[in-house]
PDB file of C-alpha atoms in Angstrom:
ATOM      1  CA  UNK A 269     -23.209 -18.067  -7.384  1.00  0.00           C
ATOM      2  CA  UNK A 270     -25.869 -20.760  -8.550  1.00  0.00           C
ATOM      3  CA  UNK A 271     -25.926 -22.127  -4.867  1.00  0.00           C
ATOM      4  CA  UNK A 272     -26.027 -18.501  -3.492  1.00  0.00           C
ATOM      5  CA  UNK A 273     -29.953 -18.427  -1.526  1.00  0.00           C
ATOM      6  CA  UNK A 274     -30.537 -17.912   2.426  1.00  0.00           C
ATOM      7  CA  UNK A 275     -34.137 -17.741   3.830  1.00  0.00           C
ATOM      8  CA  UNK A 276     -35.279 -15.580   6.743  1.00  0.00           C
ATOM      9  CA  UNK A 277     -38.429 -16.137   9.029  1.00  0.00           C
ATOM     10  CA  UNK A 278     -40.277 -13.155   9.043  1.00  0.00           C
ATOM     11  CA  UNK A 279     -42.776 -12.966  12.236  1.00  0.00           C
ATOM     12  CA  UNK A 280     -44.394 -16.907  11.489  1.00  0.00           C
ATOM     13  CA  UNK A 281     -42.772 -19.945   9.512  1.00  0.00           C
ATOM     14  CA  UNK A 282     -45.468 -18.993   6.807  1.00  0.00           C
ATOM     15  CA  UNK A 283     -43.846 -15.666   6.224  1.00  0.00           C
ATOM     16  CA  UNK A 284     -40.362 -15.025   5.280  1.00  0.00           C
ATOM     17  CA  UNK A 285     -37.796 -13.438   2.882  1.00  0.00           C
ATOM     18  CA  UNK A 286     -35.394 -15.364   0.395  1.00  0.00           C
ATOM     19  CA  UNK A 287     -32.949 -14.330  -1.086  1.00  0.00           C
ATOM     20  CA  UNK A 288     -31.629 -16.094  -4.613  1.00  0.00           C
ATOM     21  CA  UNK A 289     -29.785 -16.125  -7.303  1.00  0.00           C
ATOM     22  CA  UNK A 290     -32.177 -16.033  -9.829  1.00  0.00           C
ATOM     23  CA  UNK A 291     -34.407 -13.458  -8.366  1.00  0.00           C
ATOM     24  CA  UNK A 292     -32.295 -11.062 -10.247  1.00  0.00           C
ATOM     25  CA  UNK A 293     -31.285 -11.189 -13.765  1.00  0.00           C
ATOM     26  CA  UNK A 294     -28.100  -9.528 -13.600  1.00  0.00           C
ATOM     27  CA  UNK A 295     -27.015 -12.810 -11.297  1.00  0.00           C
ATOM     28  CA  UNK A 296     -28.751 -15.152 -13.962  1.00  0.00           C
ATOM     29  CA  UNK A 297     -26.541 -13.572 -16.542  1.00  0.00           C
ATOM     30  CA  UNK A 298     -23.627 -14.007 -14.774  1.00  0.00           C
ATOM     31  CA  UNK A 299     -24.176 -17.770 -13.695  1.00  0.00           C
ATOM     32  CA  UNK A 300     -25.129 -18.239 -17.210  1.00  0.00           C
ATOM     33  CA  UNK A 301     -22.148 -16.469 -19.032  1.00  0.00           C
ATOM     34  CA  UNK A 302     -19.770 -18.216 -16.358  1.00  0.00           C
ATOM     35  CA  UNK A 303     -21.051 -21.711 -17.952  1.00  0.00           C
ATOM     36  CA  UNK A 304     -20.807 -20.446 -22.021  1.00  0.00           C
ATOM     37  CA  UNK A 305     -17.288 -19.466 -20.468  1.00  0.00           C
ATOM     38  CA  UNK A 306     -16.553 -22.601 -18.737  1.00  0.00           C
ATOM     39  CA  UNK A 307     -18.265 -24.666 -21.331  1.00  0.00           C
ATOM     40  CA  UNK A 308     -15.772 -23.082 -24.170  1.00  0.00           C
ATOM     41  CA  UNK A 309     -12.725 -23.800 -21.909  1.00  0.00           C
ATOM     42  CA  UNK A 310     -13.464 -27.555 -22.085  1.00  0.00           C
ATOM     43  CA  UNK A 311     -14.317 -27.439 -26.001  1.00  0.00           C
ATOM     44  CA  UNK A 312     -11.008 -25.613 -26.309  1.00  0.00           C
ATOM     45  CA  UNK A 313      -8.864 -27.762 -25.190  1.00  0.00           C
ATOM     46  CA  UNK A 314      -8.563 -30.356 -28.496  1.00  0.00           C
ATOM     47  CA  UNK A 315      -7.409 -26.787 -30.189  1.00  0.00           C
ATOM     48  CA  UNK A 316      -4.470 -26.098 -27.200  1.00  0.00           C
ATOM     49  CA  UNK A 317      -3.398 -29.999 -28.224  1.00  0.00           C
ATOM     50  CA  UNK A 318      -3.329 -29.502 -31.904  1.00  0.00           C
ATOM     51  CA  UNK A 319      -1.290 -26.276 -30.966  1.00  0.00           C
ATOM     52  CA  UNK A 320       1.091 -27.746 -28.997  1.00  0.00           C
ATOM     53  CA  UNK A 321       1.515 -31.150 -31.275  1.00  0.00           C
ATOM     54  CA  UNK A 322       1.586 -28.512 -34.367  1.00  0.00           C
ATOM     55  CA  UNK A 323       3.381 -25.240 -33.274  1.00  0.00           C
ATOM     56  CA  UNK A 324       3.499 -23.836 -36.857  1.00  0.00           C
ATOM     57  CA  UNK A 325       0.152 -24.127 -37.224  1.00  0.00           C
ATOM     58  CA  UNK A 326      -0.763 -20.569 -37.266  1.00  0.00           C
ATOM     59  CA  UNK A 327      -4.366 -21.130 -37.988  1.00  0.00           C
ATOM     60  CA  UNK A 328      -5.763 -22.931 -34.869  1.00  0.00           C
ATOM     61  CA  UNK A 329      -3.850 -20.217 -32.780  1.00  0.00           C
ATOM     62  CA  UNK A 330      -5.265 -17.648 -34.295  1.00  0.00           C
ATOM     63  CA  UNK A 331      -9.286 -19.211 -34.041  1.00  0.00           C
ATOM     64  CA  UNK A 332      -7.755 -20.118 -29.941  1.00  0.00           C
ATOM     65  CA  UNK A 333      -7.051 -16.342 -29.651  1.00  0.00           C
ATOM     66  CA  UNK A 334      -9.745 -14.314 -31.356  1.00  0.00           C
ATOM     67  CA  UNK A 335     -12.112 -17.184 -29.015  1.00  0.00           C
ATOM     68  CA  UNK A 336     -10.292 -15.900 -25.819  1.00  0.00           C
ATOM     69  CA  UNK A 337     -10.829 -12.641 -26.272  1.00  0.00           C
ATOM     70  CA  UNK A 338     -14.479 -13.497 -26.838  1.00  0.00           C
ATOM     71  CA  UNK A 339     -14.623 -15.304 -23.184  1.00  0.00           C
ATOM     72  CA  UNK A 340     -12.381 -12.775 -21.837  1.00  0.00           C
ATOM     73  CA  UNK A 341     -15.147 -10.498 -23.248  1.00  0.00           C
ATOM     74  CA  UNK A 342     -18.122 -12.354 -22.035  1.00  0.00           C
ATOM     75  CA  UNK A 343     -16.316 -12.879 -17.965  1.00  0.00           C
ATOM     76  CA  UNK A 344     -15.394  -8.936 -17.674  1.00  0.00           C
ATOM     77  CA  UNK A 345     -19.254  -7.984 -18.598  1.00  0.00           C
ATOM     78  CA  UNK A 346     -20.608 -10.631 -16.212  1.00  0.00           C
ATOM     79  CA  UNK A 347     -18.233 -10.349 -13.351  1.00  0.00           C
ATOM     80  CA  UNK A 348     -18.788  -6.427 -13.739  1.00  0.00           C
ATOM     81  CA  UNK A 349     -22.518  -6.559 -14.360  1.00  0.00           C
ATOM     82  CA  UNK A 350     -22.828  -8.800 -10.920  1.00  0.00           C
ATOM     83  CA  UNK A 351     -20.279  -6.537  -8.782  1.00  0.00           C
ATOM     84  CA  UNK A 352     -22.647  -3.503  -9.447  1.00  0.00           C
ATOM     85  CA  UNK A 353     -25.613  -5.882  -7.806  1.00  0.00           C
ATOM     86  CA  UNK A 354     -23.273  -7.046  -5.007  1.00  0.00           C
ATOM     87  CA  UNK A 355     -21.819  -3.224  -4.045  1.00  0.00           C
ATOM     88  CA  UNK A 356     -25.479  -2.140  -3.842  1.00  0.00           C
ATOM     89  CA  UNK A 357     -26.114  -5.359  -1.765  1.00  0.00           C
ATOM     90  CA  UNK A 358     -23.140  -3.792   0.515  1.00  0.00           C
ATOM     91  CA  UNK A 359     -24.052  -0.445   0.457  1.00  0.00           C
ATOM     92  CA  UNK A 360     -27.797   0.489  -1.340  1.00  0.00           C
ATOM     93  CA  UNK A 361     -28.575   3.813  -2.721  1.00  0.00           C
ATOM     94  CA  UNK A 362     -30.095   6.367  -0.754  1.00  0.00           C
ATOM     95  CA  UNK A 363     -31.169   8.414  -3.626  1.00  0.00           C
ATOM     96  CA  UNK A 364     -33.108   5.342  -5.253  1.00  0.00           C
ATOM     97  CA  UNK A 365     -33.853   3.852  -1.818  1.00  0.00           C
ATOM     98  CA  UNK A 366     -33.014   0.644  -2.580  1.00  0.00           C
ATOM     99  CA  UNK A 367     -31.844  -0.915   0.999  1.00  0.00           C
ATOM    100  CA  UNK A 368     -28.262  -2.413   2.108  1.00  0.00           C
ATOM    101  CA  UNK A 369     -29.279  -6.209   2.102  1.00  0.00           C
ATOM    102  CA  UNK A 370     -25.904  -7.886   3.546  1.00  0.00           C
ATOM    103  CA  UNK A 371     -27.139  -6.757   6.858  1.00  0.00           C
ATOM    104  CA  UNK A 372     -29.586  -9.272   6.667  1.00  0.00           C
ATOM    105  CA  UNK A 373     -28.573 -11.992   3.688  1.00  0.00           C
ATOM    106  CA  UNK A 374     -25.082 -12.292   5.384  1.00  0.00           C
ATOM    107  CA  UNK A 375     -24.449 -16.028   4.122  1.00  0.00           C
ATOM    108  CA  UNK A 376     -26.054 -15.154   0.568  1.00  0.00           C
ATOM    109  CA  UNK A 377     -23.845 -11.789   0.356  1.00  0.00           C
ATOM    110  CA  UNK A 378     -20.909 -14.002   1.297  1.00  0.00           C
ATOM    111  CA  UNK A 379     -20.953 -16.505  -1.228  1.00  0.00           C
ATOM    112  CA  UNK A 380     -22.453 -13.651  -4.085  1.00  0.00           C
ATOM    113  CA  UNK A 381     -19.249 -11.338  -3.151  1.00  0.00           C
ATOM    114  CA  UNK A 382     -17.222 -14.528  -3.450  1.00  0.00           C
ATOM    115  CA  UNK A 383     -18.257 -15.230  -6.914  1.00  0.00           C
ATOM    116  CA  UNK A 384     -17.622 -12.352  -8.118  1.00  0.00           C
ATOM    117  CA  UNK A 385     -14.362 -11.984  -6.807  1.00  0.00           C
ATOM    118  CA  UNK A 386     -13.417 -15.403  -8.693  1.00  0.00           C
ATOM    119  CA  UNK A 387     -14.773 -13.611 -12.025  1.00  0.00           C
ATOM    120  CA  UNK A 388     -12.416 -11.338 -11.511  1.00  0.00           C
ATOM    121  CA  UNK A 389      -9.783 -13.985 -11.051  1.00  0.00           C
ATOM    122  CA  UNK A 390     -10.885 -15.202 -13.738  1.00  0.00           C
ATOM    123  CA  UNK A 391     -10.647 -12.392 -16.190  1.00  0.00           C
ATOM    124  CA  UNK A 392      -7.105 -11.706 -14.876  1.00  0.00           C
ATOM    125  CA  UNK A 393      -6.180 -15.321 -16.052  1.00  0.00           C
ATOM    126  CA  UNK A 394      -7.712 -15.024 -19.509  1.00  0.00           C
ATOM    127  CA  UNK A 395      -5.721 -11.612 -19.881  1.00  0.00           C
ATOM    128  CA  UNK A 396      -2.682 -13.425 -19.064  1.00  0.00           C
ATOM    129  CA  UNK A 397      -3.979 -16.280 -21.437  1.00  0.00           C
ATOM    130  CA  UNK A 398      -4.624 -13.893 -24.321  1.00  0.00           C
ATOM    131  CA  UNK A 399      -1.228 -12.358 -23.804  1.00  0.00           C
ATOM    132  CA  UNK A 400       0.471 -15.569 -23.766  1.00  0.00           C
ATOM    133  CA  UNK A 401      -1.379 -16.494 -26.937  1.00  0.00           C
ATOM    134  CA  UNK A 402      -0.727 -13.366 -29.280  1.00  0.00           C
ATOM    135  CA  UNK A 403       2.924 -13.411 -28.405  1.00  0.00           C
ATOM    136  CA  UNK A 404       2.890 -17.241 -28.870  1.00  0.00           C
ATOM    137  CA  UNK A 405       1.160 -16.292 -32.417  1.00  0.00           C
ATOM    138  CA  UNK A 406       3.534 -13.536 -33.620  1.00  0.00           C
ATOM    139  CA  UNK A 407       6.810 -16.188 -32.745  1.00  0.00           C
ATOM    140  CA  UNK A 408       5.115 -18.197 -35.559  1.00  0.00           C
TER     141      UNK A 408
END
């Protein structure tokens, strides 16, 4: 998503439309959220050692789960959030007449829809994670 731009002469060189990213906030948020995500997934991993090292440690695996329901939290909003942006992309609204874009932006639409479609991914692996975790947890 953070590479996701394609420019498009207009009539001159001087004139032309781009499309970004960060010209809308709901694709911010998601590029953002996506890092905090990311970012925890890294800082999480010393806790998954101690868990493994220390299986009847019940504290640490309880912290590791309430924190991936947080991210799985924080993904669903952003990967929903930006695949409301990307459908109107596809399709626009006729009763707000807001215009199909992907006609035009092909390459940006392309790697936008592609994002979003590894958000989802990625919320279906932190359910799977969270269910792991909780049945991990009650074992213990």
């Amino acid at each position: 998503m953070g590479t996701s731009d394609e420019t498009l002469p207009f009539f001159t060189q001087f004139f032309q439309f781009q499309a970004s990213y960060d010209d809308l906030p709901t694709f911010q948020f998601f590029v953002i959220a996506m890092g905090i995500v990311g970012g925890y997934l890294v800082l999480s991993l010393p806790f998954s050692i101690v868990c493994i090292v220390r299986p009847q440690a019940a504290a640490p695996r309880f912290l590791l789960l309430v924190l991936d329901i947080v991210a799985l939290t924080l993904n669903t909003a952003a990967a929903a959030a930006a695949a409301a942006i990307v459908y109107l992309a596809h399709n626009g609204n006729s009763n707000t007449n807001w215009l199909a874009i992907c006609q035009q932006f092909g390459d940006f639409c392309q790697k936008v829809s592609g994002a979003v479609v590894a958000g989802f991914v990625a919320v279906l692996m932190f359910v799977v994670l969270v269910i792991l975790s909780a049945v991990a947890l009650r074992r213990h």
